């Protein structure tokens, strides 16, 4: 039987490496030397691999209730997780819909937003505004709101049309300004779109503060604040896709907290279970929920997955939130952010480095190359080199980034930077 691996070219990419076990920040390949997981296994692992509290919680739950249909039924892990999420989230987000992963959390958010309006007799408000460079997942709806890219090229016929606003990609400012002197002028495109089409728009969707797969693009907080201001002014819902940024990645529990804003809908996944189990959550305000609670059965949110609110995944997520409560997680996060700041300074005038970006636990170097973009040869060369050096890094084309588990030590981060510095010889 052939196994089809994600984002992997069966002929051009190397054979997959078999990982036998993992512990803390380390992956242990069969018969090979250990690797530092510098990207948290695709941005999911928070407190380290095999954290005993999460592992035990899953095992305990598996002996009690492993799964039950969630339509017409509920269970303790889902109820407890909802209550604990409620304490962590911005106060206005007090309704939760569970699904399976980041893409489904986004699909649900889009459908929720569109049906919110149609349930209120405004079916014309069905369009979505999304940002350039966006990435929201690989299912059809999530792909539609993601930017046009090599990822979506083959699927243009499957994607629904969206209006596109500028992203605050300050390194290549879409309106030719400089961050030192600009007044977030790139926001004007969104304002124009809302001015022209506001009455037909259901929602604006954004990755708050950090666009991940689009190249680890860090936005000024003012950009997100202005998006909230505009969506409120034009009466349009704001969807914050915190699938990557949620659970401390940007330095606060949610990126929205850093900007002091509350969206109408928020998408969560990845770190939600500490990286142990697939689980998605789409949280909303009660105003959104209320549009579905009326006398008309056709106003049901007709969406669900077999494993919605899987009890094992909920138990993992509860244990994850308990670790935030019981361990000095935000101290660790602050420590990582500090080391990034110190280490990145050495790349300021490096001839191979075009731009340096960091927010919270995430740091990125955009490298100079003739074939910039996700398919850059440089990225593939570097990936192989880093693995040979004992570090799992997976550049997004010519953007090398570090996004480590919070359990990482200063020495381990320093080692990752040493390996990156050596890798710049390829540029
Ligand atoms: C911001 C964002 N949204 C959604 C997704 C999709 O999540 P998943 O891969 O779990 O479907 C991702 C994945 O990287 C993401 O970064």
Short mmCIF file of C-alpha atoms and ligand atoms in Angstrom, two decimals:
data_model
loop_
_atom_site.label_atom_id
_atom_site.label_comp_id
_atom_site.label_asym_id
_atom_site.label_seq_id
_atom_site.Cartn_x
_atom_site.Cartn_y
_atom_site.Cartn_z
CA UNK A 1 0.00 0.00 0.00
CA UNK A 2 1.42 3.42 -0.94
CA UNK A 3 1.08 6.15 1.67
CA UNK A 4 0.35 9.61 0.27
CA UNK A 5 2.12 12.22 2.44
CA UNK A 6 0.87 15.82 2.78
CA UNK A 7 2.65 18.59 0.87
CA UNK A 8 5.11 15.97 -0.39
CA UNK A 9 6.07 15.27 -4.00
CA UNK A 10 6.40 11.50 -4.29
CA UNK A 11 9.16 11.69 -6.92
CA UNK A 12 11.08 14.84 -5.98
CA UNK A 13 11.07 14.86 -2.19
CA UNK A 14 13.21 12.57 -0.04
CA UNK A 15 11.71 9.44 1.53
CA UNK A 16 9.86 10.27 4.76
CA UNK A 17 11.84 9.78 7.95
CA UNK A 18 10.35 7.31 10.41
CA UNK A 19 9.97 8.76 13.89
CA UNK A 20 9.80 6.12 16.59
CA UNK A 21 9.06 8.30 19.59
CA UNK A 22 9.21 11.89 20.83
CA UNK A 23 9.94 13.55 24.15
CA UNK A 24 10.01 17.23 25.09
CA UNK A 25 11.41 19.12 22.09
CA UNK A 26 13.06 16.04 20.57
CA UNK A 27 11.98 13.61 17.86
CA UNK A 28 13.72 10.23 17.80
CA UNK A 29 14.06 8.71 14.31
CA UNK A 30 14.42 4.94 14.08
CA UNK A 31 18.14 4.17 14.17
CA UNK A 32 19.15 7.83 13.77
CA UNK A 33 20.18 10.72 15.95
CA UNK A 34 17.57 12.85 17.67
CA UNK A 35 16.16 15.99 16.05
CA UNK A 36 15.10 19.24 17.70
CA UNK A 37 11.51 19.92 16.66
CA UNK A 38 11.94 23.64 15.92
CA UNK A 39 8.52 23.98 14.26
CA UNK A 40 6.40 22.20 16.89
CA UNK A 41 5.45 19.50 14.36
CA UNK A 42 3.54 21.88 12.07
CA UNK A 43 2.79 24.40 14.81
CA UNK A 44 0.81 22.16 17.14
CA UNK A 45 3.06 21.01 20.03
CA UNK A 46 2.94 23.48 22.91
CA UNK A 47 4.42 22.14 26.14
CA UNK A 48 6.61 19.45 24.55
CA UNK A 49 6.00 16.01 23.08
CA UNK A 50 4.63 13.28 25.37
CA UNK A 51 3.80 15.71 28.19
CA UNK A 52 2.67 13.27 30.91
CA UNK A 53 -0.36 15.33 32.04
CA UNK A 54 -1.93 15.34 28.59
CA UNK A 55 -0.96 11.72 27.86
CA UNK A 56 -2.52 10.60 31.17
CA UNK A 57 -5.69 12.61 30.59
CA UNK A 58 -6.23 10.94 27.22
CA UNK A 59 -5.56 7.45 28.60
CA UNK A 60 -7.94 8.02 31.52
CA UNK A 61 -10.68 9.32 29.25
CA UNK A 62 -10.22 6.41 26.80
CA UNK A 63 -11.15 3.97 29.56
CA UNK A 64 -14.34 5.89 30.36
CA UNK A 65 -15.88 7.26 27.14
CA UNK A 66 -13.92 7.27 23.92
CA UNK A 67 -16.60 8.63 21.58
CA UNK A 68 -20.30 9.39 21.39
CA UNK A 69 -22.45 11.12 18.79
CA UNK A 70 -22.63 14.85 19.66
CA UNK A 71 -25.96 15.61 17.96
CA UNK A 72 -28.54 15.34 20.71
CA UNK A 73 -25.91 14.22 23.26
CA UNK A 74 -23.25 15.84 25.37
CA UNK A 75 -20.52 14.69 27.75
CA UNK A 76 -18.43 15.94 30.64
CA UNK A 77 -15.17 16.59 28.72
CA UNK A 78 -16.99 18.82 26.18
CA UNK A 79 -18.85 20.70 28.92
CA UNK A 80 -15.69 21.18 31.00
CA UNK A 81 -13.65 22.24 27.98
CA UNK A 82 -16.31 24.78 26.95
CA UNK A 83 -16.29 26.25 30.48
CA UNK A 84 -12.48 26.44 30.60
CA UNK A 85 -12.22 27.90 27.10
CA UNK A 86 -14.75 30.52 28.17
CA UNK A 87 -12.39 31.63 30.94
CA UNK A 88 -9.43 31.92 28.53
CA UNK A 89 -11.24 33.64 25.64
CA UNK A 90 -12.24 37.28 25.22
CA UNK A 91 -15.39 37.63 27.31
CA UNK A 92 -17.82 38.19 24.44
CA UNK A 93 -16.95 34.84 22.82
CA UNK A 94 -19.13 32.53 24.88
CA UNK A 95 -20.53 30.03 22.34
CA UNK A 96 -18.50 27.15 20.89
CA UNK A 97 -18.94 24.75 17.96
CA UNK A 98 -16.48 21.83 17.93
CA UNK A 99 -15.02 20.25 14.81
CA UNK A 100 -11.88 18.36 13.78
CA UNK A 101 -8.99 20.62 12.75
CA UNK A 102 -8.07 24.11 11.60
CA UNK A 103 -9.65 23.85 8.16
CA UNK A 104 -12.97 22.64 9.53
CA UNK A 105 -12.91 25.38 12.19
CA UNK A 106 -12.62 27.85 9.30
CA UNK A 107 -15.33 26.16 7.19
CA UNK A 108 -17.69 26.37 10.14
CA UNK A 109 -16.85 30.04 10.71
CA UNK A 110 -17.60 30.91 7.07
CA UNK A 111 -20.88 28.99 7.05
CA UNK A 112 -21.85 30.45 10.42
CA UNK A 113 -21.22 33.98 9.15
CA UNK A 114 -23.17 33.53 5.91
CA UNK A 115 -26.10 31.81 7.61
CA UNK A 116 -26.11 34.41 10.39
CA UNK A 117 -27.27 36.90 7.76
CA UNK A 118 -29.56 34.60 5.78
CA UNK A 119 -31.38 33.55 8.97
CA UNK A 120 -32.12 37.25 9.48
CA UNK A 121 -33.57 37.71 6.00
CA UNK A 122 -30.40 39.17 4.46
CA UNK A 123 -29.22 36.43 2.06
CA UNK A 124 -27.50 39.06 -0.09
CA UNK A 125 -24.88 39.43 2.64
CA UNK A 126 -23.06 36.30 1.51
CA UNK A 127 -19.65 37.54 0.40
CA UNK A 128 -16.37 37.26 2.27
CA UNK A 129 -13.44 39.66 2.32
CA UNK A 130 -10.05 38.03 2.93
CA UNK A 131 -6.45 39.27 2.89
CA UNK A 132 -3.65 38.91 0.38
CA UNK A 133 -1.08 36.28 1.48
CA UNK A 134 -3.76 34.56 3.59
CA UNK A 135 -3.75 30.86 4.41
CA UNK A 136 -6.77 29.36 6.14
CA UNK A 137 -6.56 25.65 5.29
CA UNK A 138 -6.99 23.14 2.51
CA UNK A 139 -10.71 22.34 2.34
CA UNK A 140 -12.68 24.08 -0.42
CA UNK A 141 -14.03 27.01 1.61
CA UNK A 142 -10.78 27.55 3.49
CA UNK A 143 -8.92 27.42 0.17
CA UNK A 144 -11.28 30.02 -1.28
CA UNK A 145 -10.45 32.56 1.39
CA UNK A 146 -6.74 31.70 1.21
CA UNK A 147 -4.68 33.75 -1.23
CA UNK A 148 -4.08 32.60 -4.81
CA UNK A 149 -0.87 30.60 -4.64
CA UNK A 150 0.88 27.46 -5.80
CA UNK A 151 -1.29 25.66 -3.22
CA UNK A 152 -4.55 26.68 -4.87
CA UNK A 153 -3.55 26.85 -8.55
CA UNK A 154 -5.04 23.51 -9.60
CA UNK A 155 -8.30 24.19 -7.78
CA UNK A 156 -9.36 27.57 -9.14
CA UNK A 157 -12.65 26.10 -10.36
CA UNK A 158 -13.52 24.82 -6.90
CA UNK A 159 -12.92 28.10 -5.06
CA UNK A 160 -15.75 30.58 -4.50
CA UNK A 161 -14.88 34.20 -5.34
CA UNK A 162 -13.90 36.55 -2.51
CA UNK A 163 -12.92 40.19 -2.32
CA UNK A 164 -9.27 40.68 -1.44
CA UNK A 165 -7.95 43.41 0.86
CA UNK A 166 -4.30 44.28 1.36
CA UNK A 167 -2.29 42.62 4.10
CA UNK A 168 0.15 44.71 6.12
CA UNK A 169 3.20 43.04 4.56
CA UNK A 170 5.47 45.90 5.56
CA UNK A 171 8.60 44.44 3.93
CA UNK A 172 6.92 44.79 0.53
CA UNK A 173 4.33 47.40 1.36
CA UNK A 174 1.35 47.01 -1.01
CA UNK A 175 0.93 50.79 -1.15
CA UNK A 176 4.61 51.73 -1.33
CA UNK A 177 4.92 53.25 2.16
CA UNK A 178 7.43 52.70 4.95
CA UNK A 179 6.34 51.49 8.39
CA UNK A 180 8.30 54.24 10.19
CA UNK A 181 6.17 56.96 8.67
CA UNK A 182 2.95 55.28 7.46
CA UNK A 183 -0.50 55.54 9.04
CA UNK A 184 -1.43 51.95 8.12
CA UNK A 185 -2.41 53.23 4.68
CA UNK A 186 -2.80 49.66 3.38
CA UNK A 187 -6.11 49.53 5.29
CA UNK A 188 -7.68 51.84 2.68
CA UNK A 189 -8.36 48.95 0.29
CA UNK A 190 -10.52 47.27 2.95
CA UNK A 191 -12.31 50.52 3.61
CA UNK A 192 -13.01 50.96 -0.12
CA UNK A 193 -14.36 47.41 -0.41
CA UNK A 194 -16.63 47.94 2.59
CA UNK A 195 -17.75 51.30 1.26
CA UNK A 196 -18.65 49.82 -2.13
CA UNK A 197 -19.97 46.39 -1.13
CA UNK A 198 -20.56 46.53 2.64
CA UNK A 199 -24.23 45.56 2.32
CA UNK A 200 -23.30 42.35 0.51
CA UNK A 201 -20.51 41.28 2.87
CA UNK A 202 -21.06 38.64 5.54
CA UNK A 203 -17.62 38.76 7.12
CA UNK A 204 -13.99 39.75 6.92
CA UNK A 205 -11.61 36.89 7.78
CA UNK A 206 -8.05 37.49 8.98
CA UNK A 207 -5.13 35.70 10.56
CA UNK A 208 -4.65 38.17 13.42
CA UNK A 209 -1.13 39.69 13.64
CA UNK A 210 0.65 36.76 12.00
CA UNK A 211 0.03 35.32 8.54
CA UNK A 212 1.62 31.89 8.86
CA UNK A 213 1.88 29.80 5.71
CA UNK A 214 1.87 32.97 3.56
CA UNK A 215 5.43 33.60 4.84
CA UNK A 216 5.30 34.35 8.59
CA UNK A 217 4.23 37.92 7.90
CA UNK A 218 3.89 39.95 11.10
CA UNK A 219 1.35 42.80 11.07
CA UNK A 220 1.41 45.91 13.25
CA UNK A 221 -1.26 45.66 15.98
CA UNK A 222 -2.76 48.88 14.62
CA UNK A 223 -3.65 47.05 11.40
CA UNK A 224 -5.80 44.55 13.29
CA UNK A 225 -7.30 47.32 15.42
CA UNK A 226 -8.29 49.22 12.28
CA UNK A 227 -9.85 46.09 10.77
CA UNK A 228 -11.98 45.72 13.91
CA UNK A 229 -12.93 49.40 13.75
CA UNK A 230 -13.97 49.17 10.10
CA UNK A 231 -15.90 45.90 10.41
CA UNK A 232 -17.82 47.35 13.36
CA UNK A 233 -18.50 50.59 11.51
CA UNK A 234 -19.86 48.78 8.45
CA UNK A 235 -21.75 46.17 10.49
CA UNK A 236 -19.77 43.25 9.07
CA UNK A 237 -18.71 40.21 11.14
CA UNK A 238 -15.00 39.79 11.90
CA UNK A 239 -13.62 36.24 11.85
CA UNK A 240 -10.22 35.89 13.57
CA UNK A 241 -8.51 32.70 12.44
CA UNK A 242 -6.36 31.96 15.50
CA UNK A 243 -5.63 28.39 14.43
CA UNK A 244 -1.89 29.20 14.47
CA UNK A 245 -1.76 32.21 16.80
CA UNK A 246 -3.97 30.86 19.58
CA UNK A 247 -2.69 29.52 22.91
CA UNK A 248 0.25 31.80 23.48
CA UNK A 249 2.09 31.74 20.15
CA UNK A 250 2.21 35.53 19.86
CA UNK A 251 2.95 36.20 23.52
CA UNK A 252 -0.60 36.46 24.87
CA UNK A 253 -3.23 33.74 25.00
CA UNK A 254 -4.69 35.00 21.70
CA UNK A 255 -3.29 37.41 19.13
CA UNK A 256 -6.54 39.40 19.47
CA UNK A 257 -5.65 39.99 23.14
CA UNK A 258 -2.41 41.68 22.06
CA UNK A 259 -4.36 44.12 19.91
CA UNK A 260 -7.07 44.52 22.56
CA UNK A 261 -9.85 43.54 20.15
CA UNK A 262 -12.69 41.02 20.26
CA UNK A 263 -13.82 39.42 16.99
CA UNK A 264 -17.34 38.10 16.37
CA UNK A 265 -16.06 34.62 15.50
CA UNK A 266 -12.74 32.95 16.29
CA UNK A 267 -11.26 29.74 14.85
CA UNK A 268 -9.11 27.52 17.07
CA UNK A 269 -7.21 24.28 16.55
CA UNK A 270 -3.50 23.25 16.47
CA UNK A 271 -2.39 24.16 20.04
CA UNK A 272 -5.90 23.61 21.42
CA UNK A 273 -5.00 20.09 22.58
CA UNK A 274 -1.36 20.94 23.26
CA UNK A 275 -0.61 19.16 19.97
CA UNK A 276 -1.87 15.72 21.03
CA UNK A 277 -5.21 15.24 19.27
CA UNK A 278 -6.98 16.73 16.26
CA UNK A 279 -9.71 19.13 17.41
CA UNK A 280 -11.18 22.33 16.03
CA UNK A 281 -13.37 24.92 17.70
CA UNK A 282 -15.25 27.85 16.21
CA UNK A 283 -16.27 30.24 18.95
CA UNK A 284 -18.75 33.07 18.53
CA UNK A 285 -20.58 35.78 20.37
CA UNK A 286 -24.08 35.16 21.68
CA UNK A 287 -25.36 37.63 19.08
CA UNK A 288 -24.22 35.24 16.34
CA UNK A 289 -25.64 32.21 18.17
CA UNK A 290 -28.99 33.93 18.72
CA UNK A 291 -29.57 34.19 14.96
CA UNK A 292 -29.80 30.38 14.92
CA UNK A 293 -32.06 30.07 17.99
CA UNK A 294 -35.52 30.82 16.69
CA UNK A 295 -38.68 28.93 15.70
CA UNK A 296 -37.55 27.93 12.20
CA UNK A 297 -35.90 24.52 11.76
CA UNK A 298 -34.32 25.66 8.50
CA UNK A 299 -32.26 28.04 10.63
CA UNK A 300 -30.29 25.15 12.17
CA UNK A 301 -26.53 25.29 11.55
CA UNK A 302 -26.45 22.23 9.30
CA UNK A 303 -22.87 21.25 9.92
CA UNK A 304 -21.28 18.39 11.84
CA UNK A 305 -18.56 15.76 11.71
CA UNK A 306 -18.57 12.20 12.98
CA UNK A 307 -15.96 13.01 15.61
CA UNK A 308 -17.37 16.39 16.68
CA UNK A 309 -16.22 17.07 20.27
CA UNK A 310 -14.43 13.72 20.53
CA UNK A 311 -14.05 13.09 24.28
CA UNK A 312 -10.35 12.10 24.02
CA UNK A 313 -9.55 15.33 22.17
CA UNK A 314 -11.57 17.35 24.71
CA UNK A 315 -9.70 15.64 27.59
CA UNK A 316 -6.38 16.58 25.93
CA UNK A 317 -7.55 20.19 25.53
CA UNK A 318 -8.62 20.41 29.18
CA UNK A 319 -5.22 19.08 30.29
CA UNK A 320 -3.56 21.63 28.00
CA UNK A 321 -5.48 24.51 29.61
CA UNK A 322 -4.65 23.11 33.06
CA UNK A 323 -0.95 23.24 32.18
CA UNK A 324 -1.38 26.92 31.33
CA UNK A 325 -2.93 27.33 34.81
CA UNK A 326 -0.39 25.20 36.74
CA UNK A 327 2.95 25.81 35.04
CA UNK A 328 4.81 29.07 34.27
CA UNK A 329 3.91 28.84 30.57
CA UNK A 330 3.85 32.57 29.90
CA UNK A 331 7.27 32.93 31.55
CA UNK A 332 8.58 30.35 29.09
CA UNK A 333 6.89 32.17 26.22
CA UNK A 334 8.39 35.50 27.33
CA UNK A 335 11.81 33.85 27.59
CA UNK A 336 11.62 32.52 24.03
CA UNK A 337 10.54 35.93 22.73
CA UNK A 338 13.51 37.55 24.49
CA UNK A 339 16.02 35.07 23.02
CA UNK A 340 14.58 35.67 19.53
CA UNK A 341 15.14 39.41 19.97
CA UNK A 342 18.75 38.87 21.07
CA UNK A 343 19.59 36.34 18.38
CA UNK A 344 17.90 38.14 15.49
CA UNK A 345 20.06 41.25 16.03
CA UNK A 346 23.04 39.47 14.43
CA UNK A 347 21.16 39.16 11.11
CA UNK A 348 20.38 42.89 10.81
CA UNK A 349 22.99 43.55 8.14
CA UNK A 350 23.55 40.03 6.89
CA UNK A 351 23.81 40.08 3.08
CA UNK A 352 21.63 36.95 2.74
CA UNK A 353 18.80 38.33 4.88
CA UNK A 354 16.20 40.56 3.27
CA UNK A 355 13.80 40.93 6.21
CA UNK A 356 13.55 39.91 9.86
CA UNK A 357 10.19 39.39 11.57
CA UNK A 358 9.23 38.26 15.03
CA UNK A 359 6.22 38.15 17.31
CA UNK A 360 6.10 36.21 20.60
CA UNK A 361 7.57 32.74 20.15
CA UNK A 362 7.82 33.00 16.35
CA UNK A 363 10.83 34.35 14.46
CA UNK A 364 11.36 34.48 10.69
CA UNK A 365 14.12 35.43 8.27
CA UNK A 366 13.14 36.19 4.69
CA UNK A 367 16.19 35.29 2.60
CA UNK A 368 17.43 36.81 -0.63
CA UNK A 369 17.06 34.49 -3.58
CA UNK A 370 16.29 34.67 -7.28
CA UNK A 371 13.29 32.37 -7.00
CA UNK A 372 11.41 33.78 -3.98
CA UNK A 373 8.19 31.99 -3.04
CA UNK A 374 7.05 28.66 -1.63
CA UNK A 375 8.64 26.60 -4.42
CA UNK A 376 12.07 28.23 -4.00
CA UNK A 377 14.90 25.69 -4.44
CA UNK A 378 16.67 27.32 -1.52
CA UNK A 379 13.96 26.14 0.87
CA UNK A 380 14.40 22.49 -0.15
CA UNK A 381 18.20 22.69 0.09
CA UNK A 382 18.01 24.27 3.52
CA UNK A 383 15.46 21.78 4.81
CA UNK A 384 17.82 18.89 3.98
CA UNK A 385 20.81 20.71 5.47
CA UNK A 386 18.99 21.48 8.73
CA UNK A 387 17.93 17.83 9.10
CA UNK A 388 21.52 16.70 8.60
CA UNK A 389 22.44 19.08 11.42
CA UNK A 390 19.82 17.60 13.74
CA UNK A 391 17.14 20.31 13.50
CA UNK A 392 13.64 20.02 12.04
CA UNK A 393 13.03 23.33 10.26
CA UNK A 394 10.76 23.53 7.24
CA UNK A 395 11.30 26.82 5.44
CA UNK A 396 8.33 28.30 3.62
CA UNK A 397 10.29 28.71 0.39
CA UNK A 398 12.83 31.43 1.11
CA UNK A 399 11.42 32.19 4.56
CA UNK A 400 13.14 30.32 7.39
CA UNK A 401 11.24 30.44 10.65
CA UNK A 402 11.46 29.08 14.18
CA UNK A 403 8.25 28.20 16.02
CA UNK A 404 9.34 25.98 18.92
CA UNK A 405 7.50 24.10 21.66
CA UNK A 406 7.37 26.25 24.80
CA UNK A 407 9.47 23.67 26.71
CA UNK A 408 12.58 24.57 24.69
CA UNK A 409 15.69 25.81 26.54
CA UNK A 410 17.96 28.76 25.76
CA UNK A 411 20.77 26.36 24.72
CA UNK A 412 18.47 24.58 22.29
CA UNK A 413 17.28 27.84 20.72
CA UNK A 414 20.89 29.02 20.42
CA UNK A 415 21.77 25.79 18.66
CA UNK A 416 18.92 26.30 16.16
CA UNK A 417 20.21 29.80 15.39
CA UNK A 418 23.78 28.46 14.94
CA UNK A 419 22.50 25.94 12.40
CA UNK A 420 20.49 28.62 10.56
CA UNK A 421 23.57 30.88 10.45
CA UNK A 422 25.57 28.05 8.89
CA UNK A 423 22.75 27.43 6.39
CA UNK A 424 22.92 31.00 5.12
CA UNK A 425 26.04 29.95 3.21
CA UNK A 426 23.62 28.41 0.65
CA UNK A 427 22.25 31.85 -0.26
C1 LIG B 1 -4.14 30.22 10.19
C2 LIG B 1 -4.47 28.82 9.80
N1 LIG B 1 -5.77 28.49 9.60
C3 LIG B 1 -6.12 27.24 9.28
C4 LIG B 1 -5.18 26.25 9.10
C5 LIG B 1 -5.60 24.86 8.71
O1 LIG B 1 -5.43 24.00 9.80
P1 LIG B 1 -5.37 22.41 9.57
O2 LIG B 1 -4.07 22.13 8.90
O3 LIG B 1 -5.45 21.84 10.94
O4 LIG B 1 -6.54 22.04 8.74
C6 LIG B 1 -3.83 26.55 9.29
C7 LIG B 1 -2.81 25.53 9.09
O5 LIG B 1 -1.64 25.77 9.02
C8 LIG B 1 -3.47 27.87 9.64
O6 LIG B 1 -2.20 28.23 9.81
#
